[in-house]
Each structure stands twice: as C-alpha cells, then as structure tokens.
Coordinates of C-alpha atoms and ligand atoms in Angstrom, one line a residue:
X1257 CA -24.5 15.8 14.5
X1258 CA -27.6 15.9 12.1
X1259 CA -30.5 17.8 13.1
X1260 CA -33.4 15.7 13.5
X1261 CA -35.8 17.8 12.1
X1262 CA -34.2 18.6 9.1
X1263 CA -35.4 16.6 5.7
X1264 CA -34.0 13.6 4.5
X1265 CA -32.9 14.9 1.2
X1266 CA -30.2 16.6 -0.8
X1267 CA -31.2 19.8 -2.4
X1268 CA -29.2 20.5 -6.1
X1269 CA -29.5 23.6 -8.2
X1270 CA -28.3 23.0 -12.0
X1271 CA -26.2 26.4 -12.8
X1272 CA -26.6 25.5 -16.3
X1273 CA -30.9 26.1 -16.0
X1274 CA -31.1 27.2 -13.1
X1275 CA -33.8 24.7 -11.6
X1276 CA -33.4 23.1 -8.2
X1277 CA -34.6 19.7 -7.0
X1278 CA -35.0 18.1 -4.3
X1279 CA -33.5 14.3 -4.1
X1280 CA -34.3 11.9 -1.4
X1281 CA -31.0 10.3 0.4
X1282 CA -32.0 7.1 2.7
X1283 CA -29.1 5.3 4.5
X1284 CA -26.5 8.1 3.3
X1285 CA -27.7 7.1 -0.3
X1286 CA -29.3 9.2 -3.4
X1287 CA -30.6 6.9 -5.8
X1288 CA -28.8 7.9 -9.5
X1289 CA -31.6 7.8 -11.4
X1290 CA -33.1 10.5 -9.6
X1291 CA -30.5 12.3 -10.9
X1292 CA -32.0 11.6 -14.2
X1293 CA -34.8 14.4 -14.0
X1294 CA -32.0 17.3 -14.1
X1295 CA -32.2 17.8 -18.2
X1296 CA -31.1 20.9 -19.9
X1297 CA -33.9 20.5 -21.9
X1298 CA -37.0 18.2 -23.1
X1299 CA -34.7 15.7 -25.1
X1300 CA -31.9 15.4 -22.8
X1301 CA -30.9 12.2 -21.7
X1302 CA -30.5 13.9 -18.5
X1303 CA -27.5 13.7 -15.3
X1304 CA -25.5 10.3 -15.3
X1305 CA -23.3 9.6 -12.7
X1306 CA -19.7 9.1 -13.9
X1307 CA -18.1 6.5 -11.2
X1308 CA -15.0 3.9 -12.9
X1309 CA -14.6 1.1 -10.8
X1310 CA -17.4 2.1 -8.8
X1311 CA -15.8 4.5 -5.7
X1312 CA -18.7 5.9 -5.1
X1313 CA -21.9 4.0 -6.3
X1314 CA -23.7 0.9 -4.1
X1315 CA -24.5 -1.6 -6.6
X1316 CA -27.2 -3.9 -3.9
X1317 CA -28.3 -3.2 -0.3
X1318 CA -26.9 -6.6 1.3
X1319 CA -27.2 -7.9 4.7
X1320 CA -24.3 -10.4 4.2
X1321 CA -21.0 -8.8 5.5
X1322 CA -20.7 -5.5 6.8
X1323 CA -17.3 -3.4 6.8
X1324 CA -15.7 0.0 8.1
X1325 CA -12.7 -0.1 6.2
X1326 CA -11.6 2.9 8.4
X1327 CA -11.8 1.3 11.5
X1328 CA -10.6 -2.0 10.0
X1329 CA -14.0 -3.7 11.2
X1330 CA -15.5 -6.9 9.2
X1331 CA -18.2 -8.6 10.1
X1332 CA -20.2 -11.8 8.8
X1333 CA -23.9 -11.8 9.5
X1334 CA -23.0 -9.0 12.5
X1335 CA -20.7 -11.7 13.6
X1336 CA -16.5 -9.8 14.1
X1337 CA -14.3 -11.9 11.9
X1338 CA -12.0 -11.7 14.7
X1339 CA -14.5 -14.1 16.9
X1340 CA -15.4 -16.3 13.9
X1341 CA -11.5 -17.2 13.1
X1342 CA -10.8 -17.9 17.0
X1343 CA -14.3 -20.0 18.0
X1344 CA -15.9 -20.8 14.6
X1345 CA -15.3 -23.2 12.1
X1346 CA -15.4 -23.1 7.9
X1347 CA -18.1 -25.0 7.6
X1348 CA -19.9 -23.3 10.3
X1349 CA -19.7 -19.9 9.1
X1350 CA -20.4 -21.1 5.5
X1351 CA -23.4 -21.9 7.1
X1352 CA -23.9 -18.6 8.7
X1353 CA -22.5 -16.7 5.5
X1354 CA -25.4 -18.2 3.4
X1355 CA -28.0 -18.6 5.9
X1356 CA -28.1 -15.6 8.0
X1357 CA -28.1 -17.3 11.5
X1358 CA -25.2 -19.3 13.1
X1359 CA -26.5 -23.2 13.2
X1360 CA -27.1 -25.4 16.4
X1361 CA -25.9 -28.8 16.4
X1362 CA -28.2 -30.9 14.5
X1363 CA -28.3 -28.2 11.6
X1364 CA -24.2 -28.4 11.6
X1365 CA -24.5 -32.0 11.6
X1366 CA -27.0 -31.7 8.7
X1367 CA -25.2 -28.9 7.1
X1368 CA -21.6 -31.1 7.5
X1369 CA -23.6 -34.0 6.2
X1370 CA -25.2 -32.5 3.3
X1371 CA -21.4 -31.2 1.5
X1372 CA -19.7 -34.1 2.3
X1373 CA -22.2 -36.0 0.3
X1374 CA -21.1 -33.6 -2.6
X1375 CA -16.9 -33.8 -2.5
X1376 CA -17.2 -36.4 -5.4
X1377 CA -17.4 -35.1 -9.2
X1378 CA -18.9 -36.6 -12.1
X1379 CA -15.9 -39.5 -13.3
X1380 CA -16.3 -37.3 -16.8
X1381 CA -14.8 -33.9 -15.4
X1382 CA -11.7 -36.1 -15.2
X1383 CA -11.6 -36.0 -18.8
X1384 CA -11.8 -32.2 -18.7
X1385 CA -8.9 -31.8 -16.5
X1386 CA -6.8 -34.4 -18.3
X1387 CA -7.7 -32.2 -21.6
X1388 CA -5.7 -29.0 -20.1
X1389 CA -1.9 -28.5 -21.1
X1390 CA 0.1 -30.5 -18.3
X1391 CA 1.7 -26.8 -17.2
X1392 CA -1.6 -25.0 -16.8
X1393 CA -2.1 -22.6 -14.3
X1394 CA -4.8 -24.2 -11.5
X1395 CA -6.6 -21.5 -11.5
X1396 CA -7.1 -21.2 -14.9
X1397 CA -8.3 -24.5 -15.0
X1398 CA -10.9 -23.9 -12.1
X1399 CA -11.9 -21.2 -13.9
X1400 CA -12.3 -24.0 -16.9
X1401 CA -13.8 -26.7 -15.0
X1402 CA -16.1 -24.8 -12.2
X1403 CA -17.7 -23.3 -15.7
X1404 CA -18.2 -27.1 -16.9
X1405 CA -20.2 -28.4 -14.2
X1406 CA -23.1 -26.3 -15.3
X1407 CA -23.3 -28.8 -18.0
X1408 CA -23.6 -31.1 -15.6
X1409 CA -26.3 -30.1 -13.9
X1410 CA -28.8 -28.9 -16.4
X1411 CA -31.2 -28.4 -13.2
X1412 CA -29.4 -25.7 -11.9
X1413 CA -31.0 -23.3 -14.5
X1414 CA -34.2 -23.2 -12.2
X1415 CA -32.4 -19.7 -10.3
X1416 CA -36.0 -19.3 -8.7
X1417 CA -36.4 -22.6 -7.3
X1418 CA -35.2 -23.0 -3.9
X1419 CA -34.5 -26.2 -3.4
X1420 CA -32.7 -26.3 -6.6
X1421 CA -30.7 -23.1 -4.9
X1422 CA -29.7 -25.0 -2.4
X1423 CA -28.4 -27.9 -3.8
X1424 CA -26.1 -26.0 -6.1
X1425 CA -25.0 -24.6 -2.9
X1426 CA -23.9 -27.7 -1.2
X1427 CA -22.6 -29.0 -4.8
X1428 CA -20.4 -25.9 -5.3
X1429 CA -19.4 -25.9 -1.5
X1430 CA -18.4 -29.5 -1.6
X1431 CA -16.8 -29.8 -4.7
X1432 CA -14.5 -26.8 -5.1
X1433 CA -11.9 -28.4 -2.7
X1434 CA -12.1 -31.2 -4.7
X1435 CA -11.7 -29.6 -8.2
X1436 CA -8.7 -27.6 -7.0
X1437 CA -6.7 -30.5 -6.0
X1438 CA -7.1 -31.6 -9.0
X1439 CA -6.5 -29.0 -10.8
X1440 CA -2.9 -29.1 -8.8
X1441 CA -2.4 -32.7 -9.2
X1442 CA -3.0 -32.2 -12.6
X1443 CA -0.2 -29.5 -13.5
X1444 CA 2.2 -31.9 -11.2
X1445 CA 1.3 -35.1 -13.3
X1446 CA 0.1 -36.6 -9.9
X1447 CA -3.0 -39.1 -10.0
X1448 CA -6.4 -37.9 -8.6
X1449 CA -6.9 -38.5 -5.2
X1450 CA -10.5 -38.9 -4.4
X1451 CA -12.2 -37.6 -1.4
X1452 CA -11.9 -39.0 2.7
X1453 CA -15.2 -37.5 4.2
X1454 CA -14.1 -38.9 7.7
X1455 CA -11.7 -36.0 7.4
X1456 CA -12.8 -32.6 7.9
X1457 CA -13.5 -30.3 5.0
X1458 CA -9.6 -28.3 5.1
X1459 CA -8.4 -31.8 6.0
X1460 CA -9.9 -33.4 3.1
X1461 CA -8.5 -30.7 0.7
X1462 CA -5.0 -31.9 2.4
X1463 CA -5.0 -35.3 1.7
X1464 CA -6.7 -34.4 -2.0
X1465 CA -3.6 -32.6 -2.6
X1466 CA -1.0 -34.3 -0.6
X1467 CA -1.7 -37.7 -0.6
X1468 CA 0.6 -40.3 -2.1
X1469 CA 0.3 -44.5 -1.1
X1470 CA 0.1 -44.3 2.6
X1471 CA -3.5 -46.4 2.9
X1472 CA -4.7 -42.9 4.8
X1473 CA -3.3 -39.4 4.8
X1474 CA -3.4 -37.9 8.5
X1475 CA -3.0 -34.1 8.5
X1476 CA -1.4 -31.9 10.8
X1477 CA -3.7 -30.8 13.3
X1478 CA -2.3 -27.5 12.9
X1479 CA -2.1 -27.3 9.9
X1480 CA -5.4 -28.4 9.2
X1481 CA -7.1 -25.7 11.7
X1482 CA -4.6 -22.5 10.2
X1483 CA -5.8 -23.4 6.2
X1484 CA -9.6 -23.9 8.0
X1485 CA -9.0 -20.3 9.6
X1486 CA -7.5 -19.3 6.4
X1487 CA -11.0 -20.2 4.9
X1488 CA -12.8 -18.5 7.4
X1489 CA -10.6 -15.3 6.7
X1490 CA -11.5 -15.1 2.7
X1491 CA -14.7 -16.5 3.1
X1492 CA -16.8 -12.8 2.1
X1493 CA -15.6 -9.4 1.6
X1494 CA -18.9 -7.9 0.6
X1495 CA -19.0 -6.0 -3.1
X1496 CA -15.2 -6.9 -4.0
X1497 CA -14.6 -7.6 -8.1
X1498 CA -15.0 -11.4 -7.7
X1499 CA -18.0 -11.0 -5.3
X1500 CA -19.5 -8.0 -8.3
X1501 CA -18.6 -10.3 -10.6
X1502 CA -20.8 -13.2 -9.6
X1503 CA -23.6 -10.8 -9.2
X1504 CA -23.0 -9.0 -12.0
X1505 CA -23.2 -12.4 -14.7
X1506 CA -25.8 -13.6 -12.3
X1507 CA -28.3 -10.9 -13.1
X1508 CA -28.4 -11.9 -16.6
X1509 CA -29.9 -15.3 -14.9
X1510 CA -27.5 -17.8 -15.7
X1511 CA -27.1 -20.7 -14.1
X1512 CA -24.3 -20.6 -10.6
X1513 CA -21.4 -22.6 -12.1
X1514 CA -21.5 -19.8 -14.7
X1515 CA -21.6 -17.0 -12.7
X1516 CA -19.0 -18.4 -10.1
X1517 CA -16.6 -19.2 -13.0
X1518 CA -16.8 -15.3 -13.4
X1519 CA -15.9 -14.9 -9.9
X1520 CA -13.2 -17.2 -10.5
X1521 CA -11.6 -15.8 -13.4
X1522 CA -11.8 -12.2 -11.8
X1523 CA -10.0 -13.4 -8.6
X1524 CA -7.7 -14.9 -10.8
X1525 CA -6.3 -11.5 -11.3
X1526 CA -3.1 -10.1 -9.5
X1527 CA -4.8 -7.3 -8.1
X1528 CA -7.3 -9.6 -6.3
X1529 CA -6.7 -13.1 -5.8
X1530 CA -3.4 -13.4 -7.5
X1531 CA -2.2 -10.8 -4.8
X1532 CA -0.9 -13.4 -2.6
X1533 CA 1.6 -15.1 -5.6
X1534 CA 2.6 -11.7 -6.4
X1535 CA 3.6 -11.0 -2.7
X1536 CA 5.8 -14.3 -2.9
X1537 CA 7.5 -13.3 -6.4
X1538 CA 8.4 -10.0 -4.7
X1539 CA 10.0 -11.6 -1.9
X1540 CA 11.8 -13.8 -4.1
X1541 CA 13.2 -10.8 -6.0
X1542 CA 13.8 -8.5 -3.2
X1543 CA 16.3 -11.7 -2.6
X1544 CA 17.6 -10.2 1.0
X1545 CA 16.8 -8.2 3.8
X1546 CA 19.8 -5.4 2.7
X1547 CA 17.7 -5.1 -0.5
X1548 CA 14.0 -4.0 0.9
X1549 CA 15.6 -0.3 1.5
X1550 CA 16.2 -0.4 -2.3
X1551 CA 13.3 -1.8 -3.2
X1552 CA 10.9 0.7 -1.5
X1553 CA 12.9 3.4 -3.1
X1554 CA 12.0 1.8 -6.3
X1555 CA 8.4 1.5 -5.4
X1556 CA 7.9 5.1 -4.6
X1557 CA 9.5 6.5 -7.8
X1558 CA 6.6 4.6 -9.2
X1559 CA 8.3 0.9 -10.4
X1560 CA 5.9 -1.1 -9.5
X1561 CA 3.4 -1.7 -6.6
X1562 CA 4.2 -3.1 -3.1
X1563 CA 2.1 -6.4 -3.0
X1564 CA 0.3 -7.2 -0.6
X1565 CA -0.3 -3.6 0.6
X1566 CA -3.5 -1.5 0.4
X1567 CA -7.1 -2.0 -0.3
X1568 CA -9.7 -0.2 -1.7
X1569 CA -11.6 -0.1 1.6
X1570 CA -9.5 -0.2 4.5
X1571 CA -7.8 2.6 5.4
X1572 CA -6.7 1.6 8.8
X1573 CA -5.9 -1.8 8.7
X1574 CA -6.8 -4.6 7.7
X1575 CA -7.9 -6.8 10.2
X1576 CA -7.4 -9.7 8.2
X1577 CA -4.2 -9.4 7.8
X1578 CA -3.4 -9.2 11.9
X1579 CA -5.2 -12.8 12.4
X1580 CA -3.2 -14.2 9.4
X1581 CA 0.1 -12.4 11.1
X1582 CA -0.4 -14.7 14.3
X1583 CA -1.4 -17.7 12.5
X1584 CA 2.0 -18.0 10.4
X1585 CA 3.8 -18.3 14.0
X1586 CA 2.1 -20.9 14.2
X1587 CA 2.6 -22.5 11.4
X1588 CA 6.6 -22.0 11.3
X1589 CA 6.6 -23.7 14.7
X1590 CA 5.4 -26.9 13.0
X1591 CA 7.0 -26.8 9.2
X1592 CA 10.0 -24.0 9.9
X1593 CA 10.3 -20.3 9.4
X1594 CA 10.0 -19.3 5.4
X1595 CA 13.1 -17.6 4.4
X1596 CA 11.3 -15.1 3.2
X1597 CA 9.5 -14.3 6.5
X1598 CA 12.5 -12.2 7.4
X1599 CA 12.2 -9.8 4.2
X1600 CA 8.4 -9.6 4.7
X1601 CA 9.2 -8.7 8.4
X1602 CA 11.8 -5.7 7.2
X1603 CA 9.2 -4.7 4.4
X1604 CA 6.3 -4.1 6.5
X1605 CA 8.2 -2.3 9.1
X1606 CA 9.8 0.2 6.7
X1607 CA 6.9 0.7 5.0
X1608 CA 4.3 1.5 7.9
X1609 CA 7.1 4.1 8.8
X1610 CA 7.5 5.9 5.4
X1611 CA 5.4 8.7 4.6
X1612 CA 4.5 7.7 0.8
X1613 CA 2.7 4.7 2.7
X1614 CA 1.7 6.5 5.8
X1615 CA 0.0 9.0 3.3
X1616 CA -1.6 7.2 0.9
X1617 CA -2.8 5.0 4.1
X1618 CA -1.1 1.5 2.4
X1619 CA -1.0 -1.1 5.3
X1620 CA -0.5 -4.6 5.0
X1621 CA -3.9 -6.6 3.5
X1622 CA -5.0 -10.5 3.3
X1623 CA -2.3 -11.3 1.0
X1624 CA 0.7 -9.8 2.6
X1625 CA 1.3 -13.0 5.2
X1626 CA -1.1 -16.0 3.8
X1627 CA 1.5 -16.3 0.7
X1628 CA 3.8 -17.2 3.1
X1629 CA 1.9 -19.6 5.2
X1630 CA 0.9 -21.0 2.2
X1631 CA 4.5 -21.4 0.8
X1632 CA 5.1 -22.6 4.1
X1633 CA 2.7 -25.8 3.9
X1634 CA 4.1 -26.8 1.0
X1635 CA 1.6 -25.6 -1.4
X1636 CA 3.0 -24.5 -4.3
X1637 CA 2.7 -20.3 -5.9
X1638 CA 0.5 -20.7 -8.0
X1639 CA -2.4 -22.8 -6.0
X1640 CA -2.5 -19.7 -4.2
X1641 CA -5.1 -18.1 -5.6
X1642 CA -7.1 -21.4 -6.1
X1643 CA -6.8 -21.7 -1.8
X1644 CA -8.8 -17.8 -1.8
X1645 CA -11.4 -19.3 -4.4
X1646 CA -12.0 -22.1 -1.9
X1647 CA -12.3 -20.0 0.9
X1648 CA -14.4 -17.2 -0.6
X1649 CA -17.3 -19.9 -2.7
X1650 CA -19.7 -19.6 -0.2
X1651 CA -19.5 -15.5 0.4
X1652 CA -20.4 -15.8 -3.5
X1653 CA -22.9 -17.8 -2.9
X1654 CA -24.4 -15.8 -0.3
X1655 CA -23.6 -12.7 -2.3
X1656 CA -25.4 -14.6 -5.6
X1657 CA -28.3 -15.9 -3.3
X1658 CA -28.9 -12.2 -2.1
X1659 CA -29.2 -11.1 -5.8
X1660 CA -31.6 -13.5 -7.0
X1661 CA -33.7 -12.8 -4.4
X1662 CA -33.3 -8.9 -4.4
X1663 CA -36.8 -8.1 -6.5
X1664 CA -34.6 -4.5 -7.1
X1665 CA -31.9 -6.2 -9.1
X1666 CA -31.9 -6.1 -12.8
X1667 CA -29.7 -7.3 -15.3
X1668 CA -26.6 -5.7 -14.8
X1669 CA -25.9 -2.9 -17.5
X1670 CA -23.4 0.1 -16.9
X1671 CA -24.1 3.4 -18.8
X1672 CA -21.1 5.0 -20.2
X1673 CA -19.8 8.3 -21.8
X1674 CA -19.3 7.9 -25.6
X1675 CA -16.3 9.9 -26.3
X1676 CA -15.7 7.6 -29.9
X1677 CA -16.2 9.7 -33.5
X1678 CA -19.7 11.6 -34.5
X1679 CA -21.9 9.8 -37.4
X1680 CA -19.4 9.8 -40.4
X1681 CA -20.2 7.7 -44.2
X1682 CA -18.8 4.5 -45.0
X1683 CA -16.1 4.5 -47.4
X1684 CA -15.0 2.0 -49.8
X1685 CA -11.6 0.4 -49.2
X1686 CA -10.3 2.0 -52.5
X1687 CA -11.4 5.4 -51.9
X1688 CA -9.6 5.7 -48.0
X1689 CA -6.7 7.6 -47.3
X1690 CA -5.4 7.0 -43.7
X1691 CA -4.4 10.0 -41.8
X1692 CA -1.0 10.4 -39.8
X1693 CA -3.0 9.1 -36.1
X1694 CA -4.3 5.8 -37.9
X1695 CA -1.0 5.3 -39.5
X1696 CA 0.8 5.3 -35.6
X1697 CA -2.6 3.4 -34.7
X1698 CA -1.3 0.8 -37.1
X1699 CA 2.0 0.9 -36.1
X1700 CA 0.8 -0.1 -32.8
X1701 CA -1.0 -3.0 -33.7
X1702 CA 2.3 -4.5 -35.3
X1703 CA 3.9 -3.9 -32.5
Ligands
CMC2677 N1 2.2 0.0 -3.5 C1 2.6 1.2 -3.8 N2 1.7 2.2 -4.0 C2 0.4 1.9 -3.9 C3 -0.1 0.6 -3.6 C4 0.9 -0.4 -3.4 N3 0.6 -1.6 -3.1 N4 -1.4 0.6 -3.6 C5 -1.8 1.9 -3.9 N5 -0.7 2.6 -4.1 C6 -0.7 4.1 -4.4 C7 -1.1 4.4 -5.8 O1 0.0 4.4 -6.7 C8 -1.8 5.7 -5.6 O2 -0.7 6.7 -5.5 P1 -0.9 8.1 -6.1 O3 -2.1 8.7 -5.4 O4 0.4 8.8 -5.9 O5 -1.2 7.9 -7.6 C9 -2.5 5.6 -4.3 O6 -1.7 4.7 -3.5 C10 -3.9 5.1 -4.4 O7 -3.9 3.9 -5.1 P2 -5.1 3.4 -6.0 O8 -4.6 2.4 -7.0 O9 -6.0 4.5 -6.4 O10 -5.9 2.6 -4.9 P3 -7.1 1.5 -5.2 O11 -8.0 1.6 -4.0 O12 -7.6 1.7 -6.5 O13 -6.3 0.1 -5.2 C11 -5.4 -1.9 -4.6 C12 -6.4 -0.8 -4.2 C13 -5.6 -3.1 -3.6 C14 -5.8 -2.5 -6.0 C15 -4.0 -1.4 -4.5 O14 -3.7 -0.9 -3.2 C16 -3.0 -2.4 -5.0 O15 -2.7 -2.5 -6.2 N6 -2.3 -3.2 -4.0 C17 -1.4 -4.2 -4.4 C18 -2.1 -5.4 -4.8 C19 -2.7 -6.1 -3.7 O16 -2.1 -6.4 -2.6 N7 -4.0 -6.6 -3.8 C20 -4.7 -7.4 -2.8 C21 -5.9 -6.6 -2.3 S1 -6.5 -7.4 -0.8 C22 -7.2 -8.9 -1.4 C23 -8.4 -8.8 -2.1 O17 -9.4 -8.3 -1.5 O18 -8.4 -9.1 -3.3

C-alpha cells in the first residue's frame, strides 16, 4: 500500500558524482528528460534512457483503449471488449473508438450513413491496382494503394482542420473494405465488384470479395456477424507497432493516407498482422495431430516460434483470443470444421501444459483461432492480414486523432547510443588497405 503522505517522486543518487535529485513520477511515470539533469559534468549530454522496442517507455497519455495485459482486460473507451463483441456492432464501436462516447440512434444512423457514402473509390485507383504484378501479395498492395489516395485528396493535408479530420475518417473507414477486395480480386484475376450499401459494412466486404453473376450476393447471416465480431475484436490495441507507427509518421504531419499506409506496412509483418498466415502455414506443416509432440520439441530447442502464441502485453491471456475460440464453433457449424482445427486443438493443449510456455507465460493470442475462421470462410492466407487492417483502421484513426490533438506530441525522433567508429581522415581509394574484419565484411555482402 503507498503511504499517502509520502511525496510523489523518485529520489536518485548518481555514484559516479555523487549528487541526488529528486524526479517527479505522476501516474507511475518519470518523465525521461528529467533524467536529463544528471550530467557528470557541465558538457555532458546528460542520462538517456536506453529502451529497444520500447518495454518500458509511454510514448502518449491516451484515453482510447485501456489494457492489463496481466489480467487479460481490454477495454474500448472503458467499454470490456468482451460486451462490445456480444451487444455491439463494428460500426458502432468505430464510432465509439474515434469519438469517445457510444452513439444513440440518430448519430448511428448518421454515422452508418456518412461511410456508406464513402465505399466507392476514385474509378482511377483501378488503374493503380491493375498496375501491381497479377501474384501480389494484398497486403502489399493496400499498403500501395491506401498510400495513393492521399493524392487524391490533396485536402487532407489540413491535420488541424476538423472537419477535414473527419472526412478522412469516414473516407478511410468506408473505403478500406473496398480497396482490400480489390486488392484480392486483383491477385485472383477476378473483376472488381463495386459496393452494395443496402448490405451492412462486413456484408458488403463479402459480396466485394465473393461476388460472381448472381444479380445480388446474400451473405450468411452468420458469417456476416462472426467477420463483424472479428472487426470488433482487432479494432484497437492501444500502442501496438502498427498503432506506433501511425503515430509515429503522423507526428511529422503528413497527411492520414500516409501515415495509415505505415500502419499498414508494419502490420504487414509476421510478428503482427501476418501472425495469423503464419499460424495457418504452421498447421499446414505440422501436417497431423501425431506430429504437434514433435513440433513443440522443436520449438523449444529454439527452431522457430509457436505462432500465434504470446504477446508483449498479456501475460495471462488474451481475452481476444477466448471470444474468437467460441466464434470458430460457430462458424464450422455453418461451412465445416477446418482440418486443421484438430492440430490447433492438440497444440494449444500441450503447450498451456509445458513448462517452457507455462514459464515464459506464452498463451494463445488473436491470431492463434481467427486464421482458421478465416480459412474457414473461404478467404484465402494471405488476405489475412488485409481482414486485421480492416478491422484495426479506425483504432488508428483514433490513435492518429489523439496525436494530432495531443499539444505534448512532437515529431517523433528516438535518441540512440552511437557505438559506430571515433572521427577518423578520409582516404583516397588508392591509398586504403582493408583490414582482415572488412575483408569478411565483404565477404558478407557477396553472400
Ligand atoms: N513461441 C516460442 N517461444 C516464444 C514465443 C513463441 N510464440 N514467443 C515468445 N517466446 C519466447 C522467446 O523465445 C523468449 O524466450 P527466452 O526468454 O528463452 O529467450 C521469451 O519467450 C520472451 O520472448 P520475447 O520475444 O522477448 O517476447 P516479446 O514480448 O518481445 O514478443 C511476440 C512478443 C508476440 C512478438 C512473441 O511472443 C512472438 O513472436 N509470438 C509469435 C508471433 C505472434 O503470434 N504474433 C502475434 C501477436 S498478437 C497480434 C498482434 O497484436 O499483432
């Protein structure tokens, strides 16, 4: 218990002087550049905190999602995710994610209204897509094209205009879905299929990617309300590298298609949003359940990871993950049970009983089931990660929002520890003689 009388602040005595200061800490915080002041002497740079991939350091106060990754709590806007994903819908807590409050009906109707009017893109982005290789990877080509619409939409360079805000908002919102079923039809050689606002926003993406020359796609009711709970589920996840990395190319005040590009191309990555494809690949070459024994061996003598297992911030479990368990039950009632279910079944179960997992606290995360649900609805591996972009635009718009706003934010810009070669004198190339480390340096290279 602390003792409320004592001070708010962290007392710290430098060995190497001496001298002792006294450093406030507010909400369990010290601010690093009061460690600044602790200098050996009057031309010292003075204390930096060292901190790769950030474990330790708060890069914003937000007020967007909260989470205890050791008691496997997430919350939107105070909101349990658990409550959200069982009453709420996408849309909805878009709305809340963004906003701050949940809407009442005439501000959903608005709200509903508002993106719908937005699922088209210009006829020109068609061009874009067309331009990609006809095997390129979706989410390599949402990275591509979400970065293109800033060109169309010179406006959205006014960051501190709100209205302008806002309509890149809906824009972004309402066209994602749209550019990531064409990014899919794209890679299959399908033509585009343009958007049915009578349909609700997961079952628009549906018939956007499933549509062939029936006059109307209907989608599975089921279907439709698991992918719009899978929205729900990766809609925010507070700092995370995507969510960082909006904020972090959006301090430099560029426009949002740019920054959410970045946010794109670092969930792109299979130790965020290409998690879920990995988890799949796995299953596929585990092959059988006889094999996962085998397999986890190998993963403990340090071949390889177990995807779809860990997180940097829950420690417990991911409650995610437990939501996304139940709705894959679902979904095998209505398309079949994935082959792989069984192996993922058999995985889990050894591995929540092995002490290098136990240990280490590794339990399953997001990615571990949604793969398979995924699979499941016919979407193919590597749309995976485009599904999570969908889901997670407006927790990056709500992050980005936050930013712009946040009069503490500056542009973002890391120190770091120069560990590179002291001042040495340009040599010309006939006078150099490269020693034995440059030489396997080079060797490198040609490698
Ligand atoms: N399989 C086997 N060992 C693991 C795993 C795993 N999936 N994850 C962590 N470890 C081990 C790791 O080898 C290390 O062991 P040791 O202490 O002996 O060196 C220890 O656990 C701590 O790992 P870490 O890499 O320091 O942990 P981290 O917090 O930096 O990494 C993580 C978090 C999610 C990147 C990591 O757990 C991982 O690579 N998981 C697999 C990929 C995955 O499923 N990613 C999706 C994350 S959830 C969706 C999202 O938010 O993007």
């Amino acid at each position: 218990m602390a003792d409320p009388e004592a001070k708010n602040t962290l007392t710290v005595t430098d060995n190497r002087t001496g001298k002792t200061y006294d450093i406030p800490v507010e909400s369990g915080t010290i601010r690093t550049m009061d460690l600044r002041q602790i200098k050996v002497s009057e031309d010292d740079f003075g204390l930096l905190g060292y901190d790769p991939g950030y474990l330790n350091t708060a890069s914003c106060k937000s007020r967007v999602t909260y989470i205890d990754g050791d008691k496997g709590i997430l919350r939107y806007r105070g909101y349990p995710i658990e409550q959200l994903a069982e009453q709420s819908t996408f849309l909805e807590t878009a709305y809340l994610l963004i906003k701050g409050e949940l809407p009442d009906s005439e501000r959903l109707a608005a709200w509903t209204h508002n993106i719908r009017h937005h699922t088209m893109v210009h006829a020109n982005l068609t061009k874009f897509m067309d331009g990609f290789r006809y095997d390129g990877h979706p989410m390599g080509i949402l990275v591509g094209t979400v970065g293109a619409l800033s060109t169309f939409y010179p406006d959205a360079k006014n960051i501190f205009d709100e209205e302008m805000r806002k309509l890149q908002v809906r824009r972004l919102i309402g066209k994602m879905p749209t550019l990531a079923a064409m990014s899919f039809r794209h890679s299959v050689g399908f033509p585009y299929v343009l958007p049915d606002n009578d349909l609700s926003y997961a079952g628009n993406f549906l018939s956007m990617m499933f549509k062939m020359t029936e006059l109307k796609y209907r989608p599975d009711p089921i279907l439709e309300k698991a992918l719009d709970v899978l929205f729900i589920l990766h809609a925010d996840h507070e700092q995370n590298c995507s969510a960082s990395a909006v904020r972090s190319v959006g301090s430099s005040r560029v426009d949002p298609y740019s920054a959410l590009a970045a946010g794109c191309a670092a969930l792109y990555g299979p130790l965020h949003g290409g998690a879920n494809e990995a988890v799949i690949r796995m299953l596929e070459r585990i092959g059988s359940v006889q094999n996962v024994p085998g397999f986890i061996k190998s993963v403990k003598e340090g071949e390889g990871r177990l995807m779809g297992f860990g997180h940097r911030v829950y420690k417990n479990y991911d409650p995610r993950a437990k939501i996304i368990k139940k709705i894959a039950f679902d979904v095998f009632e209505i398309t079949g049970r994935n082959s792989l279910l069984d192996i993922a079944l058999e995985l889990e179960k050894i591995a929540l009983e092995d002490d290098y997992f136990v240990d280490r606290k590794l339990y399953p995360n997001v990615d571990f089931y949604s793969g398979l649900i995924y699979q499941a609805m016919g979407f193919p591996l590597d749309m995976f990660p485009v599904l999570f972009a969908i889901g997670r635009t407006p927790g990056w718009l709500a992050q980005w929002t936050e930013h712009m706003l946040d009069e503490e934010q500056k542009i973002a810009r890391p120190r770091q520890i120069y560990t590179g070669a002291g001042k040495r004198d340009y040599q010309p190339i006939s006078e150099r003689t490269p020693n034995a480390s440059d030489e396997r340096k080079i060797g490198m290279c040609r490698l």
